[in-house]
mmCIF file of C-alpha atoms in Angstrom:
data_model
loop_
_atom_site.group_PDB
_atom_site.id
_atom_site.type_symbol
_atom_site.label_atom_id
_atom_site.label_comp_id
_atom_site.label_asym_id
_atom_site.label_seq_id
_atom_site.Cartn_x
_atom_site.Cartn_y
_atom_site.Cartn_z
ATOM 1 C CA MET A 1 113.260 90.240 88.125
ATOM 2 C CA THR A 2 110.227 92.431 87.538
ATOM 3 C CA VAL A 3 110.218 96.107 88.482
ATOM 4 C CA LEU A 4 107.048 98.150 88.989
ATOM 5 C CA LYS A 5 107.138 101.888 89.619
ATOM 6 C CA ASN A 6 104.179 103.997 90.667
ATOM 7 C CA SER A 7 103.698 107.411 92.191
ATOM 8 C CA ILE A 8 100.894 109.560 93.545
ATOM 9 C CA ARG A 9 100.575 113.124 94.802
ATOM 10 C CA ILE A 10 98.904 113.473 98.180
ATOM 11 C CA SER A 11 97.683 116.805 99.563
ATOM 12 C CA ALA A 12 99.514 116.549 102.877
ATOM 13 C CA PRO A 13 103.062 117.145 104.123
ATOM 14 C CA PRO A 14 105.600 114.287 103.808
ATOM 15 C CA GLU A 15 105.599 113.744 107.593
ATOM 16 C CA LYS A 16 101.868 112.969 107.580
ATOM 17 C CA VAL A 17 102.164 110.532 104.665
ATOM 18 C CA TRP A 18 105.195 108.933 106.328
ATOM 19 C CA ALA A 19 103.261 108.499 109.584
ATOM 20 C CA ALA A 20 100.485 106.596 107.792
ATOM 21 C CA LEU A 21 102.883 104.133 106.146
ATOM 22 C CA ALA A 22 105.209 103.849 109.155
ATOM 23 C CA ALA A 23 102.329 102.629 111.357
ATOM 24 C CA LEU A 24 103.088 99.047 110.369
ATOM 25 C CA ASP A 25 100.007 97.532 111.993
ATOM 26 C CA GLU A 26 97.590 99.965 110.340
ATOM 27 C CA LEU A 27 97.951 98.844 106.699
ATOM 28 C CA HIS A 28 94.449 97.331 106.673
ATOM 29 C CA HIS A 29 93.043 100.869 107.097
ATOM 30 C CA ILE A 30 94.761 101.923 103.872
ATOM 31 C CA ASP A 31 94.899 98.889 101.576
ATOM 32 C CA PRO A 32 91.627 97.100 100.701
ATOM 33 C CA GLY A 33 93.640 93.980 99.804
ATOM 34 C CA VAL A 34 94.782 93.602 103.421
ATOM 35 C CA LYS A 35 92.306 92.199 105.950
ATOM 36 C CA LYS A 36 94.536 92.662 109.009
ATOM 37 C CA ALA A 37 98.107 93.778 109.727
ATOM 38 C CA VAL A 38 99.852 92.928 113.004
ATOM 39 C CA ILE A 39 103.360 93.530 114.272
ATOM 40 C CA ILE A 40 105.140 90.230 114.935
ATOM 41 C CA SER A 41 108.481 91.522 116.222
ATOM 42 C CA THR A 42 109.387 93.132 119.521
ATOM 43 C CA ALA A 43 110.277 96.329 117.629
ATOM 44 C CA ARG A 44 107.232 98.292 116.459
ATOM 45 C CA GLU A 45 109.262 100.522 114.124
ATOM 46 C CA GLY A 46 112.672 100.924 112.558
ATOM 47 C CA ILE A 47 114.917 98.590 110.613
ATOM 48 C CA GLY A 48 114.119 94.985 111.451
ATOM 49 C CA ALA A 49 110.536 95.582 112.624
ATOM 50 C CA GLU A 50 108.264 92.872 111.212
ATOM 51 C CA ARG A 51 104.590 92.548 110.412
ATOM 52 C CA GLN A 52 102.224 89.912 109.118
ATOM 53 C CA CYS A 53 99.435 90.895 106.771
ATOM 54 C CA ASP A 54 96.428 88.664 106.184
ATOM 55 C CA LEU A 55 95.027 89.216 102.697
ATOM 56 C CA THR A 56 91.363 89.872 101.945
ATOM 57 C CA PRO A 57 91.097 87.148 99.302
ATOM 58 C CA GLY A 58 93.006 84.708 101.549
ATOM 59 C CA GLY A 59 96.634 83.998 102.238
ATOM 60 C CA TRP A 60 99.204 86.099 104.090
ATOM 61 C CA PHE A 61 102.679 87.558 103.938
ATOM 62 C CA LYS A 62 105.342 88.551 106.445
ATOM 63 C CA GLU A 63 107.721 91.401 105.822
ATOM 64 C CA LYS A 64 110.394 93.337 107.632
ATOM 65 C CA VAL A 65 111.577 96.920 107.440
ATOM 66 C CA ALA A 66 114.793 97.196 105.421
ATOM 67 C CA GLU A 67 115.065 101.001 105.277
ATOM 68 C CA TRP A 68 113.698 103.567 107.745
ATOM 69 C CA LYS A 69 114.329 107.277 107.195
ATOM 70 C CA PRO A 70 111.465 109.177 108.848
ATOM 71 C CA GLY A 71 109.702 111.500 106.424
ATOM 72 C CA GLN A 72 112.012 110.483 103.570
ATOM 73 C CA ALA A 73 112.160 106.765 102.760
ATOM 74 C CA LEU A 74 110.759 103.399 103.813
ATOM 75 C CA ALA A 75 111.475 99.939 102.383
ATOM 76 C CA LEU A 76 110.087 96.523 103.264
ATOM 77 C CA GLU A 77 111.142 93.023 102.219
ATOM 78 C CA LEU A 78 108.999 89.890 102.236
ATOM 79 C CA PHE A 79 110.535 87.001 104.140
ATOM 80 C CA ASP A 80 107.656 84.499 104.226
ATOM 81 C CA CYS A 81 104.313 84.221 102.438
ATOM 82 C CA THR A 82 101.658 82.025 100.862
ATOM 83 C CA LEU A 83 102.147 83.788 97.521
ATOM 84 C CA PRO A 84 104.266 82.381 94.673
ATOM 85 C CA ILE A 85 107.112 84.807 95.437
ATOM 86 C CA ARG A 86 110.775 84.007 95.785
ATOM 87 C CA ARG A 87 111.832 87.585 96.596
ATOM 88 C CA LEU A 88 110.056 90.958 96.882
ATOM 89 C CA ARG A 89 111.146 94.393 98.063
ATOM 90 C CA HIS A 90 109.073 97.562 97.892
ATOM 91 C CA SER A 91 110.420 100.980 98.755
ATOM 92 C CA TYR A 92 108.828 104.393 99.101
ATOM 93 C CA THR A 93 110.211 107.905 98.926
ATOM 94 C CA PHE A 94 108.406 111.030 100.099
ATOM 95 C CA THR A 95 109.127 114.354 98.375
ATOM 96 C CA ALA A 96 107.482 117.705 99.099
ATOM 97 C CA ALA A 97 105.789 118.822 95.866
ATOM 98 C CA ASP A 98 103.215 121.496 95.015
ATOM 99 C CA GLY A 99 102.072 121.962 98.610
ATOM 100 C CA GLY A 100 101.757 118.208 99.150
ATOM 101 C CA THR A 101 103.807 115.049 98.870
ATOM 102 C CA LEU A 102 104.874 112.978 95.904
ATOM 103 C CA VAL A 103 105.017 109.354 97.041
ATOM 104 C CA THR A 104 107.023 107.098 94.768
ATOM 105 C CA GLN A 105 107.041 103.332 95.066
ATOM 106 C CA HIS A 106 109.654 101.054 93.533
ATOM 107 C CA MET A 107 108.851 97.332 93.709
ATOM 108 C CA GLU A 108 111.148 94.517 92.627
ATOM 109 C CA TYR A 109 110.101 90.894 92.731
ATOM 110 C CA VAL A 110 110.917 87.428 91.458
ATOM 111 C CA LEU A 111 108.269 84.733 91.326
ATOM 112 C CA LYS A 112 108.830 81.079 92.157
ATOM 113 C CA PHE A 113 108.613 78.327 89.540
ATOM 114 C CA GLY A 114 111.405 79.452 87.174
ATOM 115 C CA VAL A 115 110.253 79.740 83.567
ATOM 116 C CA LEU A 116 106.637 79.034 84.542
ATOM 117 C CA GLY A 117 106.811 81.897 87.076
ATOM 118 C CA LYS A 118 108.127 84.240 84.374
ATOM 119 C CA LEU A 119 105.270 83.229 82.105
ATOM 120 C CA MET A 120 102.709 83.740 84.911
ATOM 121 C CA ASP A 121 104.210 87.173 85.561
ATOM 122 C CA ALA A 122 104.049 88.214 81.919
ATOM 123 C CA MET A 123 100.494 86.940 81.455
ATOM 124 C CA MET A 124 98.772 88.091 84.642
ATOM 125 C CA VAL A 125 100.728 88.744 87.835
ATOM 126 C CA ARG A 126 102.442 91.982 86.777
ATOM 127 C CA LYS A 127 99.194 93.556 85.579
ATOM 128 C CA LYS A 128 97.247 92.419 88.668
ATOM 129 C CA TRP A 129 99.902 93.661 91.114
ATOM 130 C CA ASP A 130 100.271 96.979 89.334
ATOM 131 C CA ALA A 131 96.493 97.459 89.639
ATOM 132 C CA GLY A 132 96.730 96.484 93.313
ATOM 133 C CA ILE A 133 99.395 99.133 93.911
ATOM 134 C CA LYS A 134 97.157 101.757 92.344
ATOM 135 C CA THR A 135 94.284 100.706 94.602
ATOM 136 C CA PHE A 136 96.612 100.843 97.614
ATOM 137 C CA PHE A 137 97.785 104.340 96.594
ATOM 138 C CA ALA A 138 94.181 105.509 96.218
ATOM 139 C CA GLY A 139 93.497 104.205 99.739
ATOM 140 C CA LEU A 140 96.616 105.928 101.084
ATOM 141 C CA LYS A 141 95.584 109.209 99.477
ATOM 142 C CA GLN A 142 92.078 109.025 100.924
ATOM 143 C CA TYR A 143 93.302 107.958 104.361
ATOM 144 C CA VAL A 144 95.895 110.730 104.656
ATOM 145 C CA GLU A 145 93.832 113.535 103.106
ATOM 146 C CA THR A 146 90.600 112.814 104.979
ATOM 147 C CA GLY A 147 91.982 111.253 108.146
ATOM 148 C CA GLY A 148 89.378 108.554 107.753
ATOM 149 C CA ARG A 149 89.354 104.864 107.229
ATOM 150 C CA LEU A 150 89.384 103.291 103.826
ATOM 151 C CA ARG A 151 86.236 103.218 101.784
ATOM 152 C CA GLN A 152 85.853 101.275 98.587
ATOM 153 C CA PRO A 153 87.906 102.975 95.883
ATOM 154 C CA SER A 154 85.858 104.829 93.301
ATOM 155 C CA GLY A 155 88.161 103.849 90.474
ATOM 156 C CA ASP A 156 88.929 107.525 89.911
ATOM 157 C CA ALA A 157 91.906 107.384 87.582
ATOM 158 C CA ASP A 158 92.569 111.097 88.165
ATOM 159 C CA ALA A 159 93.600 110.328 91.743
ATOM 160 C CA LEU A 160 96.572 108.359 90.492
ATOM 161 C CA ASP A 161 99.680 109.412 88.640
ATOM 162 C CA THR A 162 99.600 107.460 85.405
ATOM 163 C CA SER A 163 103.332 107.782 84.831
ATOM 164 C CA ARG A 164 104.444 104.270 85.590
ATOM 165 C CA GLU A 165 106.835 101.757 84.168
ATOM 166 C CA ALA A 166 106.841 97.999 84.157
ATOM 167 C CA THR A 167 110.151 96.477 83.149
ATOM 168 C CA ARG A 168 111.836 93.134 83.383
#
């Protein structure tokens, strides 16, 4: 299993950051890698709510809410996708910090294809997904702080917390 951890400080209260991520069908306004997000369950929020996200480069994934603590924690688990993933869970915590919010993401995943999947992860997937998380966080920061829709990220490394770990 691979674990990626990332965090970012956003100049807004935890409730505002939570609201952006808890709007399950709005991910495409935050993440440039997502073309469209739609809710596919009868529940629009809470544990068990499901969404499908169509990816900008092609492909899709479906995930469901596994943890729902308004203003505090959110976790989602993939249950179907076109990606080479056997299992993936990503969770977020929201902590008031320095007049804003520290958002921390913890992602755990296992790729398909056994030993070949582990090799793919070590050679390219881990690095690519970690970069994708940083781009997503930059979009979240911009969306929450400006109230606007996503623009192309500037690549401003200062906007991201560089304290991250990638472990196996």
